PDB file of C-alpha atoms and ligand atoms in Angstrom:
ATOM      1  CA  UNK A   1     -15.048  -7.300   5.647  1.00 48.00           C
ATOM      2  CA  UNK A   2     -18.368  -7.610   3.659  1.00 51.00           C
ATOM      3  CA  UNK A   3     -20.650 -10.505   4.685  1.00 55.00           C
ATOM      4  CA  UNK A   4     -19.865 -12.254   1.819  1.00 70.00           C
ATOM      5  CA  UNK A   5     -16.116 -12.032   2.087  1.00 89.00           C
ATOM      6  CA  UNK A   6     -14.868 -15.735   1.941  1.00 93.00           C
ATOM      7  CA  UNK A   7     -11.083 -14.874   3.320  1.00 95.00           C
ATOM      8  CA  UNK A   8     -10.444 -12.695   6.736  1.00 96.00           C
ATOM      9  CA  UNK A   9      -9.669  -9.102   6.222  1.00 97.00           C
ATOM     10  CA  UNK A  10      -6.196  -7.912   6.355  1.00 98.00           C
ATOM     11  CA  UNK A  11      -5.354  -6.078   9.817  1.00 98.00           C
ATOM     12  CA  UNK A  12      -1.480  -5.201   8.831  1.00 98.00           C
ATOM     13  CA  UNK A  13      -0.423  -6.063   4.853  1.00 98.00           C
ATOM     14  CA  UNK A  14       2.019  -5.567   2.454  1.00 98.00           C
ATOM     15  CA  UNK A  15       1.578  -4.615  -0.684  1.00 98.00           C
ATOM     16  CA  UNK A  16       3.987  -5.070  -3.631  1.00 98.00           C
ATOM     17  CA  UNK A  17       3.705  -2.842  -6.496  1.00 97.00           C
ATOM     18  CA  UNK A  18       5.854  -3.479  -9.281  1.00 95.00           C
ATOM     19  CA  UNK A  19       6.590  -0.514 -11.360  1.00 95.00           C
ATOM     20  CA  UNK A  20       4.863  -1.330 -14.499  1.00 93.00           C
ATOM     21  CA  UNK A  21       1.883   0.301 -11.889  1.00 93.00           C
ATOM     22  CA  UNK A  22       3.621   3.553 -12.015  1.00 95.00           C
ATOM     23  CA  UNK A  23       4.085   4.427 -15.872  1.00 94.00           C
ATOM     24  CA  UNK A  24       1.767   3.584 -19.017  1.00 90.00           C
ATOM     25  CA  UNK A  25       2.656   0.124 -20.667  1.00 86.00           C
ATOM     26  CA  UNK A  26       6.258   0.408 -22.038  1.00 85.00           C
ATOM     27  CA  UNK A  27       7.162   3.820 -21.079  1.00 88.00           C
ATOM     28  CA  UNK A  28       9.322   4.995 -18.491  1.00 87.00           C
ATOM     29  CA  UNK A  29       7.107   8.291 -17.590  1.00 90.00           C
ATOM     30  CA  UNK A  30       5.392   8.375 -14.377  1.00 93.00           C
ATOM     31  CA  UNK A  31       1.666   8.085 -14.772  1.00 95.00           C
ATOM     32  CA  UNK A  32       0.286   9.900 -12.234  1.00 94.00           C
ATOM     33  CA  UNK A  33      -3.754   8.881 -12.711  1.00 94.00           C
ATOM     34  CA  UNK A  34      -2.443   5.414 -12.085  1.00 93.00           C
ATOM     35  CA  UNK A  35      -0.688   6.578  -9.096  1.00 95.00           C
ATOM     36  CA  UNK A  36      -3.138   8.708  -8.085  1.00 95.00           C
ATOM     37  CA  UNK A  37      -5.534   5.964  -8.467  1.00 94.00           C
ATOM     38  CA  UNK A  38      -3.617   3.941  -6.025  1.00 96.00           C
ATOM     39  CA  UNK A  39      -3.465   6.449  -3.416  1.00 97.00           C
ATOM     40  CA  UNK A  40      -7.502   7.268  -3.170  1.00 97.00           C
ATOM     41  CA  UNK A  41      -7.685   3.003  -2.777  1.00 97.00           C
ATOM     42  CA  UNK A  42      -5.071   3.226   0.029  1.00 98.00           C
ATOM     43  CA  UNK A  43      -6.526   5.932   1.644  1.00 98.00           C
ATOM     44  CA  UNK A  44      -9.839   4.327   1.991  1.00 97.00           C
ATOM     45  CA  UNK A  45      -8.116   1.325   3.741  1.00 97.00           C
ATOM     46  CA  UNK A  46      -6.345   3.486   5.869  1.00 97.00           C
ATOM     47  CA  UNK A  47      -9.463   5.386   6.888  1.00 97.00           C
ATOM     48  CA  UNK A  48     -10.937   1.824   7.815  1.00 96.00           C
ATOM     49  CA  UNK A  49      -7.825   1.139  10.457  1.00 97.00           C
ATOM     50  CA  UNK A  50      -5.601  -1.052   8.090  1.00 98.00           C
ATOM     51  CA  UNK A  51      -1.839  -0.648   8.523  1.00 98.00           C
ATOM     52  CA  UNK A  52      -0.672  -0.667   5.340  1.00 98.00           C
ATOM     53  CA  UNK A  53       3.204  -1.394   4.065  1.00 98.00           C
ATOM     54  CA  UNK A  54       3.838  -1.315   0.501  1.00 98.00           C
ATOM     55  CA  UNK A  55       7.220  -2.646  -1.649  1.00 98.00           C
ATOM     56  CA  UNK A  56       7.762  -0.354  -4.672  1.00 98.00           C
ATOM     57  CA  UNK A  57       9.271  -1.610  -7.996  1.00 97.00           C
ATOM     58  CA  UNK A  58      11.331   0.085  -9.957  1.00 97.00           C
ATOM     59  CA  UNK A  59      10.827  -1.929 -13.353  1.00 96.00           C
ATOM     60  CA  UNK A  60       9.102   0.942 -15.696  1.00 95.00           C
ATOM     61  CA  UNK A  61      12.612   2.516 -15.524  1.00 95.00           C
ATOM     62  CA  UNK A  62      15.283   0.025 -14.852  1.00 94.00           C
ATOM     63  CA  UNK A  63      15.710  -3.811 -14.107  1.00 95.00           C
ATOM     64  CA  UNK A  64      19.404  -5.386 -13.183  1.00 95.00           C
ATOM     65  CA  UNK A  65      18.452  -7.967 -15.754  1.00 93.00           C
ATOM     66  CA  UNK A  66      19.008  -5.847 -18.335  1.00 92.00           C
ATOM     67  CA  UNK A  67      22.144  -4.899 -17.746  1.00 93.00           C
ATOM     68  CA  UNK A  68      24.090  -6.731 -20.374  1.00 92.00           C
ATOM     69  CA  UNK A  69      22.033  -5.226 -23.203  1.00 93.00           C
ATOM     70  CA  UNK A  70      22.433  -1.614 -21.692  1.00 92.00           C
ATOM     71  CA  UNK A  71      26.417  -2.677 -21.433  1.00 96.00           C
ATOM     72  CA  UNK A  72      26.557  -1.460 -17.543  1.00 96.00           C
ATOM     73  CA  UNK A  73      27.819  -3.849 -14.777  1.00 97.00           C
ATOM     74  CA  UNK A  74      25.233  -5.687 -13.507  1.00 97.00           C
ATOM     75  CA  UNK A  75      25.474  -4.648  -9.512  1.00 96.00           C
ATOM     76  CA  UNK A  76      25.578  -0.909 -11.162  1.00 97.00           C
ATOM     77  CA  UNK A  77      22.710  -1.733 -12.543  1.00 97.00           C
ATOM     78  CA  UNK A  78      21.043  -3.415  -9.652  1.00 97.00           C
ATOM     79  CA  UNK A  79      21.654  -0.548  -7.832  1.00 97.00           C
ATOM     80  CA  UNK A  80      20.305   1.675 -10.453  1.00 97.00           C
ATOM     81  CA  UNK A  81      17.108  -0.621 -10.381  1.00 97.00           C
ATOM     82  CA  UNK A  82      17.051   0.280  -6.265  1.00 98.00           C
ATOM     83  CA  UNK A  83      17.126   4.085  -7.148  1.00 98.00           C
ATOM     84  CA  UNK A  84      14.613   3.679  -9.394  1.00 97.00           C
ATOM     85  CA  UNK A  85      12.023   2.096  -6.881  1.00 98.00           C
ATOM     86  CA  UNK A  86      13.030   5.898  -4.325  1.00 98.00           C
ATOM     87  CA  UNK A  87      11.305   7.564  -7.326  1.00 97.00           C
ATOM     88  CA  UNK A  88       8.691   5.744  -8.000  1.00 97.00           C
ATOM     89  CA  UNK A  89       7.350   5.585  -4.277  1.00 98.00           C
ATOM     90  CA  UNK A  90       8.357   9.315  -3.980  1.00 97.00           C
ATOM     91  CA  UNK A  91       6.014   9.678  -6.101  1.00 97.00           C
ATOM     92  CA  UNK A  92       3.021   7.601  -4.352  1.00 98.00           C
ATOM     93  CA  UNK A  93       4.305   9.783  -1.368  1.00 98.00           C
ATOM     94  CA  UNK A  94       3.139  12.980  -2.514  1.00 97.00           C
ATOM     95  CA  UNK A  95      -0.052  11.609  -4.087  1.00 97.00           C
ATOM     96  CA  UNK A  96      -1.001  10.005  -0.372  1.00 98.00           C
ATOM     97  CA  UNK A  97       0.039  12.711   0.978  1.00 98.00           C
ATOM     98  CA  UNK A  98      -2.191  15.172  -1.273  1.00 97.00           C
ATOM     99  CA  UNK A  99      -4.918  12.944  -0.035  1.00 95.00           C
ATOM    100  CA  UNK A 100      -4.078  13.640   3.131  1.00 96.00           C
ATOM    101  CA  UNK A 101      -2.661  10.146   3.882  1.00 98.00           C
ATOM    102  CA  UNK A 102       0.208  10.346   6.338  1.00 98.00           C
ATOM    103  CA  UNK A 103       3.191   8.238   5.203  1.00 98.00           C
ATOM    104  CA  UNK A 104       6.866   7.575   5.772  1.00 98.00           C
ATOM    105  CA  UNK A 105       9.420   6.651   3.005  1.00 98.00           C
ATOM    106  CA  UNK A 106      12.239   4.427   4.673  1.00 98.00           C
ATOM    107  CA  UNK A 107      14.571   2.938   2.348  1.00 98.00           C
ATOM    108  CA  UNK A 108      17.051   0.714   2.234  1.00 98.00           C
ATOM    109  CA  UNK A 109      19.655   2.008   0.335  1.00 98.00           C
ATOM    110  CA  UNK A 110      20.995   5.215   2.252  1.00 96.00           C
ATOM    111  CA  UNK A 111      19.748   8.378   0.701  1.00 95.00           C
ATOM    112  CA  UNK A 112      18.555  10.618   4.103  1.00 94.00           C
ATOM    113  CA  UNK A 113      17.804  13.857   2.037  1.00 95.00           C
ATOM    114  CA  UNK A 114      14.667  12.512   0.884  1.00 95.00           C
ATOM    115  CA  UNK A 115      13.703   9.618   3.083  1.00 96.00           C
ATOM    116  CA  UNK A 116      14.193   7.767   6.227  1.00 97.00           C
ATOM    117  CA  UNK A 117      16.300   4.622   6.717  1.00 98.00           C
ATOM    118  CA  UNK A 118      14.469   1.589   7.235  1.00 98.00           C
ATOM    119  CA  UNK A 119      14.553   0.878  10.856  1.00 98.00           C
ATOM    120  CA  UNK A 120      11.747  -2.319  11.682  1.00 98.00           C
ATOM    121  CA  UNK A 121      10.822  -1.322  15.053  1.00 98.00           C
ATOM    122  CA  UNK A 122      10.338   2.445  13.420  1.00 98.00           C
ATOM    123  CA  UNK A 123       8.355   0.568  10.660  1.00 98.00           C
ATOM    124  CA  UNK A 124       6.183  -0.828  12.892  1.00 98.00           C
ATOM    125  CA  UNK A 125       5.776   2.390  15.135  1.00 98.00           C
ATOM    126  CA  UNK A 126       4.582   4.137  11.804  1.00 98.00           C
ATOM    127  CA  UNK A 127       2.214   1.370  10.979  1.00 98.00           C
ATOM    128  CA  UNK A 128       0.842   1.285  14.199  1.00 98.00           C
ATOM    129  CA  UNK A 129      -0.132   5.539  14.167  1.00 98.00           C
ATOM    130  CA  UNK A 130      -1.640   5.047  10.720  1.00 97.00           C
ATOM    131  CA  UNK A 131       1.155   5.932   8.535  1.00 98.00           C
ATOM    132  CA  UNK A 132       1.421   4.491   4.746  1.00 98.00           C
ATOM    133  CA  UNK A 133       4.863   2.864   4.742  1.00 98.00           C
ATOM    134  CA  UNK A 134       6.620   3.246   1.680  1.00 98.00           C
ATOM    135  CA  UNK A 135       9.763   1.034   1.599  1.00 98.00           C
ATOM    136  CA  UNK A 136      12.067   1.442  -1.301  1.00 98.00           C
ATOM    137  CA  UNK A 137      15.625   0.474  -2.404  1.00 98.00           C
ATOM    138  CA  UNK A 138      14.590  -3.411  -2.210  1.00 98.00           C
ATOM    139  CA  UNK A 139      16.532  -5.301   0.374  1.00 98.00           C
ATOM    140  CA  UNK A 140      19.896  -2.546  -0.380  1.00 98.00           C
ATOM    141  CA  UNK A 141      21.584  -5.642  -2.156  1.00 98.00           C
ATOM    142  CA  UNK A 142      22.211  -6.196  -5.156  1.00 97.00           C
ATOM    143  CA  UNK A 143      20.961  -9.675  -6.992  1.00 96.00           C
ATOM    144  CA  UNK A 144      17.694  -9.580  -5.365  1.00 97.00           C
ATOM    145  CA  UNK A 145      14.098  -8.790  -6.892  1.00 97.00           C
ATOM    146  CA  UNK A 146      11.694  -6.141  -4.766  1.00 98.00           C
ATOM    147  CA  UNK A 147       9.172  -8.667  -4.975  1.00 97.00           C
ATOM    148  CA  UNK A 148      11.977 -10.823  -2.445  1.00 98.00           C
ATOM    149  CA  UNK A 149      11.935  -7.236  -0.320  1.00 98.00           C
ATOM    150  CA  UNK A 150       8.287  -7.543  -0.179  1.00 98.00           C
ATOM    151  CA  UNK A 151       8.392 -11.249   1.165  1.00 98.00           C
ATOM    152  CA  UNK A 152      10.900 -10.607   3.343  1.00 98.00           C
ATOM    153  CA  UNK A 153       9.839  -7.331   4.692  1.00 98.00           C
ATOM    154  CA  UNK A 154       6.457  -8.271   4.996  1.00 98.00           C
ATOM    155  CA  UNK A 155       7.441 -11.673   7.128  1.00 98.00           C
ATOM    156  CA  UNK A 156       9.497  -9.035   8.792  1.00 98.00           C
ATOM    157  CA  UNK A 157       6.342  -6.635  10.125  1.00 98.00           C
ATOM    158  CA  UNK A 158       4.462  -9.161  10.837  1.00 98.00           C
ATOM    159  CA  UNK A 159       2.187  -8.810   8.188  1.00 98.00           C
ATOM    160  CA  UNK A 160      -0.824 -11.255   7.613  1.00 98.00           C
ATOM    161  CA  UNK A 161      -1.394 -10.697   3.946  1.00 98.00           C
ATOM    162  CA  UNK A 162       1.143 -10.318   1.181  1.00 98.00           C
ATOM    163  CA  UNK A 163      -0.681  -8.393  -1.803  1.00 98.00           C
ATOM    164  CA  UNK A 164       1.259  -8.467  -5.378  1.00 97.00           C
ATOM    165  CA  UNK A 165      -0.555  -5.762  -7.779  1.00 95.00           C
ATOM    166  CA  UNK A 166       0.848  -6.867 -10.896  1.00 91.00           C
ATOM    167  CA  UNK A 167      -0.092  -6.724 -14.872  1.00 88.00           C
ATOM    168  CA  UNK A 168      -1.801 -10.497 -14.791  1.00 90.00           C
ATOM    169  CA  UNK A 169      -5.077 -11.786 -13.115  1.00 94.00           C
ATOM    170  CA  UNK A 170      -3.749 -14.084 -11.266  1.00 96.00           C
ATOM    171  CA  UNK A 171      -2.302 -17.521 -11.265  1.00 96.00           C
ATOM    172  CA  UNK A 172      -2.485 -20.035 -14.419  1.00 96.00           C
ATOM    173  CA  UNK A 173      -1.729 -23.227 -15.119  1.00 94.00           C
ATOM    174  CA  UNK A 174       0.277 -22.092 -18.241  1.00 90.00           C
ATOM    175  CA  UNK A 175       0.717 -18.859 -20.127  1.00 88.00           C
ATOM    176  CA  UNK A 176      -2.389 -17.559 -20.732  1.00 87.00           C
ATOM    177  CA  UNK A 177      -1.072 -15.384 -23.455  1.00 86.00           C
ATOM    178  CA  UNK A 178       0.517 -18.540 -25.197  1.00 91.00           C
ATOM    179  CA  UNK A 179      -1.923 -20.711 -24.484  1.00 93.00           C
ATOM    180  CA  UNK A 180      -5.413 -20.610 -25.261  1.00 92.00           C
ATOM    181  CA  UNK A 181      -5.898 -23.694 -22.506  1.00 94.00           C
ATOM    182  CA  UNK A 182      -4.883 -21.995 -19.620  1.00 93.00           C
ATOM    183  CA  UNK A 183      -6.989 -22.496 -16.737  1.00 95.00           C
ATOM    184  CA  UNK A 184      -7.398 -19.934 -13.968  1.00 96.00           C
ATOM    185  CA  UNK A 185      -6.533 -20.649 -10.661  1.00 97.00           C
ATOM    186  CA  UNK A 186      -8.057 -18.696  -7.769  1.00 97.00           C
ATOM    187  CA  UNK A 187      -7.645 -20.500  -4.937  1.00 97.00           C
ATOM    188  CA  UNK A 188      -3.789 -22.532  -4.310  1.00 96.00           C
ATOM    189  CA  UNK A 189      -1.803 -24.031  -1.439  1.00 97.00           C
ATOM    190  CA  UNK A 190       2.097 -23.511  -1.584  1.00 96.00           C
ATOM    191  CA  UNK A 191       2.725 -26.865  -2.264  1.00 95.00           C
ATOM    192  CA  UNK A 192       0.570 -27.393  -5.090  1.00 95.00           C
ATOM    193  CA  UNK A 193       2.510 -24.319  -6.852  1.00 94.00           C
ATOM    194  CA  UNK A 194       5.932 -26.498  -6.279  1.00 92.00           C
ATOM    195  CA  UNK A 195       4.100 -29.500  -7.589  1.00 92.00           C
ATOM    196  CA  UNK A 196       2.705 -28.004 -10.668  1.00 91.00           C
ATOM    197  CA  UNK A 197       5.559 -26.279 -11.049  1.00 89.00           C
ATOM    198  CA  UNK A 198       3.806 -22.661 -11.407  1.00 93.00           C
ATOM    199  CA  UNK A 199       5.594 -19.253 -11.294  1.00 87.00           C
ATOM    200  CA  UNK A 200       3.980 -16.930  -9.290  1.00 88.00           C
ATOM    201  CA  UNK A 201       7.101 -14.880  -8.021  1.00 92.00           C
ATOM    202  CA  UNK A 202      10.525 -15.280  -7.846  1.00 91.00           C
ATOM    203  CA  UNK A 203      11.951 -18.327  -5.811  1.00 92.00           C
ATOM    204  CA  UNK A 204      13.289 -16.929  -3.203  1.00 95.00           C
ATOM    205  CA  UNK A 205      10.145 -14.405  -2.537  1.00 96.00           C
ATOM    206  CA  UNK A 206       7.840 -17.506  -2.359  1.00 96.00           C
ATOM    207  CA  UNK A 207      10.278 -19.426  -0.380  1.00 96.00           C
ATOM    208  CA  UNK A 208      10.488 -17.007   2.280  1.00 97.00           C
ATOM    209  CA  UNK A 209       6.259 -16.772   2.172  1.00 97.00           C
ATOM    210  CA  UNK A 210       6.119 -20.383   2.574  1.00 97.00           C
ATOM    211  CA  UNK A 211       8.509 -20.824   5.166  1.00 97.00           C
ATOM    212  CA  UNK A 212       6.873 -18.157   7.000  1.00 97.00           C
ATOM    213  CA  UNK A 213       3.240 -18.983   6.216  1.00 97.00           C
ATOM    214  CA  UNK A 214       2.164 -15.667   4.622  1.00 98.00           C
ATOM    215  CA  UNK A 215      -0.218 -15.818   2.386  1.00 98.00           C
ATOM    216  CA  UNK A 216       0.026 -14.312  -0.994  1.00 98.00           C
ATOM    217  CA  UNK A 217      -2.869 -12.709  -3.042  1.00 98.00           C
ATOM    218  CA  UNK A 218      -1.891 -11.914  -6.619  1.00 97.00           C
ATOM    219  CA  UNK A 219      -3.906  -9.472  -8.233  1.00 97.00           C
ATOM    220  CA  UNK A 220      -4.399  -7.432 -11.580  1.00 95.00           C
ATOM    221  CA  UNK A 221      -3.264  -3.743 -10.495  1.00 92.00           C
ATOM    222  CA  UNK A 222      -6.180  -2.742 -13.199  1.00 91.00           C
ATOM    223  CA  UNK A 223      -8.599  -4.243 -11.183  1.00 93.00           C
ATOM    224  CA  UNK A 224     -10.843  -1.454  -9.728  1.00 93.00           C
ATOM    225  CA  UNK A 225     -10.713  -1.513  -6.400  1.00 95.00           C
ATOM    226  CA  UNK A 226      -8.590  -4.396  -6.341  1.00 96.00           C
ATOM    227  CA  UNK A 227      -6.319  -3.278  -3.636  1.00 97.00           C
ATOM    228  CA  UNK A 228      -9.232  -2.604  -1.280  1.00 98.00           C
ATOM    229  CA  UNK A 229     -11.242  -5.750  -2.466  1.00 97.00           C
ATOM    230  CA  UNK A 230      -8.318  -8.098  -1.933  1.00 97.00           C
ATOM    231  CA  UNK A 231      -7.598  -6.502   1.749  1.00 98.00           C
ATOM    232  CA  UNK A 232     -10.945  -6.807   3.068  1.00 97.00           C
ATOM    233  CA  UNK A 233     -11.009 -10.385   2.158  1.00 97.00           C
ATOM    234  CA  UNK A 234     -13.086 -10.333  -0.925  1.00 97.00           C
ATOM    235  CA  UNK A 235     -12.224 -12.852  -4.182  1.00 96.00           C
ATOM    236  CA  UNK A 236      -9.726 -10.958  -6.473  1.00 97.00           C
ATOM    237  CA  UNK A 237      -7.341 -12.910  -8.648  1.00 97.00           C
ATOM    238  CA  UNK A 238      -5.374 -15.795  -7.013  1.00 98.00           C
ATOM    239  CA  UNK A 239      -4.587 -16.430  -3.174  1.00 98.00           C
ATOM    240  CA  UNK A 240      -2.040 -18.798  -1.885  1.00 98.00           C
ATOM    241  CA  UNK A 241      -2.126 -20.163   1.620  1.00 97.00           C
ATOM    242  CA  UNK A 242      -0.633 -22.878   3.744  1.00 94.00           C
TER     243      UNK A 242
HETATM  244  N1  UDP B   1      16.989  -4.566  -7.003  1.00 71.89           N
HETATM  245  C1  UDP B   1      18.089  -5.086  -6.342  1.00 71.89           C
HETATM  246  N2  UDP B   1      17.945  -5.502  -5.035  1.00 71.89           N
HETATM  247  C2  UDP B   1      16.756  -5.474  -4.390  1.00 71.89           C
HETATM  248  C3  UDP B   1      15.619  -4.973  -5.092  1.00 71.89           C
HETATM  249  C4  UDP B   1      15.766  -4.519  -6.383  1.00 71.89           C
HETATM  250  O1  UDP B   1      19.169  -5.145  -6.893  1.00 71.89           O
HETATM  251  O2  UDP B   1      16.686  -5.859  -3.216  1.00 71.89           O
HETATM  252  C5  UDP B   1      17.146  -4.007  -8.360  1.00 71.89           C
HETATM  253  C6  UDP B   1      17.115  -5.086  -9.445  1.00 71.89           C
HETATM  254  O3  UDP B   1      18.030  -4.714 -10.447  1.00 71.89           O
HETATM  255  C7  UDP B   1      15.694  -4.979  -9.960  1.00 71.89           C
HETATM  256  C8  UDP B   1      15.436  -3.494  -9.890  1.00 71.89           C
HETATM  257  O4  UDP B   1      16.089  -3.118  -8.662  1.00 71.89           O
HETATM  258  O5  UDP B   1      15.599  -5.464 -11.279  1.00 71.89           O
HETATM  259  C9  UDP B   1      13.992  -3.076  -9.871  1.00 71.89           C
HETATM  260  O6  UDP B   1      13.234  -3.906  -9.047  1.00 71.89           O
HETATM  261  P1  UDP B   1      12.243  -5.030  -9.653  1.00 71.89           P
HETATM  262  O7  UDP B   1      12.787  -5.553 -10.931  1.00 71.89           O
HETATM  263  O8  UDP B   1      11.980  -6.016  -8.574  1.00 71.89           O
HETATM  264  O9  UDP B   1      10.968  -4.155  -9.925  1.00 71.89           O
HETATM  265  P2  UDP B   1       9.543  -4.602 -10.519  1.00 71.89           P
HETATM  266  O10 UDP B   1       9.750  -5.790 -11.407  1.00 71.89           O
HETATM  267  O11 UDP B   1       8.714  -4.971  -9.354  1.00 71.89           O
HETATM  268  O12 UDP B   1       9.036  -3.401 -11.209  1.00 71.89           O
END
C-alpha cells in the first residue's frame, strides 16, 4: 500500500477478466501485448506476496447470448462460451509463466489434458505457495455469466477484493456513451446501486457480492497499472462496498 492509498490493500483477490482483454476491439485473435501486459502487472503483485485468483472470459470469441443469431442451441453455445474462456487463460498461462510466474489452470468444465479440475481446498493450497490461479470454464453450467464464476468463486476463496478489468472506467449514473450527462461514480455502497438502479454486473454476480460482503472494484483494463493500482488500495475506477 502507498501512504496515500485511501482503501486497504488486497491480501488474496480475484480478478475477473472478461475477454474483450484478450483480443483487439472486435476481433476474435488473441492479442498477446495485451496479455502479455497483464502478466508483467500480475507478476509484480505476486512478487509483493498477493495471492492472486483470476476468472477468465471468453467473450472475444463466443457468448451463449448469441446463440440464436449463430443458429446453435443455446446450452451448445454456453458451453462453447466455457471452452472459449480454457483458451483464453491458456494463454495468460504461458505468458505468466514466461515471466516466470508459477500458476495453475483448474477449470470447471472437465478437460484434464490441459488443466486441472477445480478443487477449492487445491485452489487455496496454490494460492497460498504463490501460484497465479487461473480458473476457467465459468461455474461448468450453462446459463451463467463468468463474471457470476468470479463472484462466486471469489466468495468461495475467501477473497477480500473482487477486481472486474473491463472496457469502461467505472460506474455511471447513465450511459456515458449515450449520454453526455453521465456522472462518474467512484465511490458506491451496494444498496445505493439497487436504489439507483445501476448495472454494474450481472444480477446474480452482484447478488452473491452483496450477500457475501465482497467488495467490488471495477476498473478500465486500459488503465496502466490498473490491476496493481486497484490491489494495493489506490483510487482506480469505481469501488463498491457494504
Ligand atoms: N458461460 C456459461 N457458464 C458459465 C460461464 C460462462 O455458460 O458459468 C458461457 C456463456 O455462454 C458466456 C460465455 O461462456 O456468454 C463466455 O463468458 P462471458 O460471456 O461471461 O465472458 P466475458 O463477457 O467476460 O468475456
Amino acid at each position: 500500500m502507498t501512504e496515500s492509498s485511501p482503501y486497504k490493500a488486497s491480501r488474496r483477490l480475484l480478478l475477473k477478466i472478461s475477454g474483450e482483454g484478450f483480443s483487439k476491439e472486435g476481433e476474435t485473435a488473441l492479442d498477446t501485448e495485451r496479455v502479455r501486459r497483464l502478466a508483467t502487472q500480475l507478476r509484480e503483485l505476486t512478487s509483493e506476496g498477493v495471492q492472486v485468483a483470476t476468472v477468465i472470459g471468453g467473450g472475444n470469441i463466443l457468448r451463449g447470448a448469441q446463440s440464436q443469431q449463430l443458429g446453435i442451441e443455446r446450452g451448445t453455445a454456453d458451453y462453447m462460451g466455457m471452452l472459449a474462456t480454457v483458451i483464453n487463460g491458456m494463454a495468460l498461462c504461458d505468458a505468466l509463466e514466461a515471466n516466470g510466474v508459477n500458476t495453475r489452470v483448474m477449470s470447471a468444465v472437465d478437460i484434464h489434458k490441459v488443466c486441472e479440475p477445480f478443487i477449492r481446498r487445491r485452489a487455496v493450497r496454490h494460492l497460498e505457495k504463490g501460484r497465479v490461479v487461473i480458473l476457467v470454464g465459468g461455474l461448468g453450467s450453462p446459463y451463467f455469466t463468468t463474471d457470476t464464476a468470479a463472484a462466486q468463486r471469489g466468495a468461495e476463496l475467501e477473497c477480500d477484493l473482487l477486481m472486474k478489468a473491463t472496457m469502461v472506467d467505472g460506474v455511471y449514473t447513465k450511459d456515458p456513451k449515450k449520454f453526455d450527462d453521465a456522472e462518474f461514480l467512484p465511490e458506491l455502497t451496494f444498496s445505493e446501486v439497487l436504489e439507483k438502479e445501476l448495472r454494474v454486473m450481472d444480477m446474480t454476480a452482484f447478488a452473491l457480492c452483496r450477500e457475501n460482503g465482497l467488495p467490488i472494484v471495477i476498473f478500465n483494463m486500459d488503465e496502466p497499472d490498473g490491476v496493481v493500482r486497484a490491489a494495493r488500495g489506490d483510487k482506480v475506477g469505481s469501488r463498491i462496498t457494504s
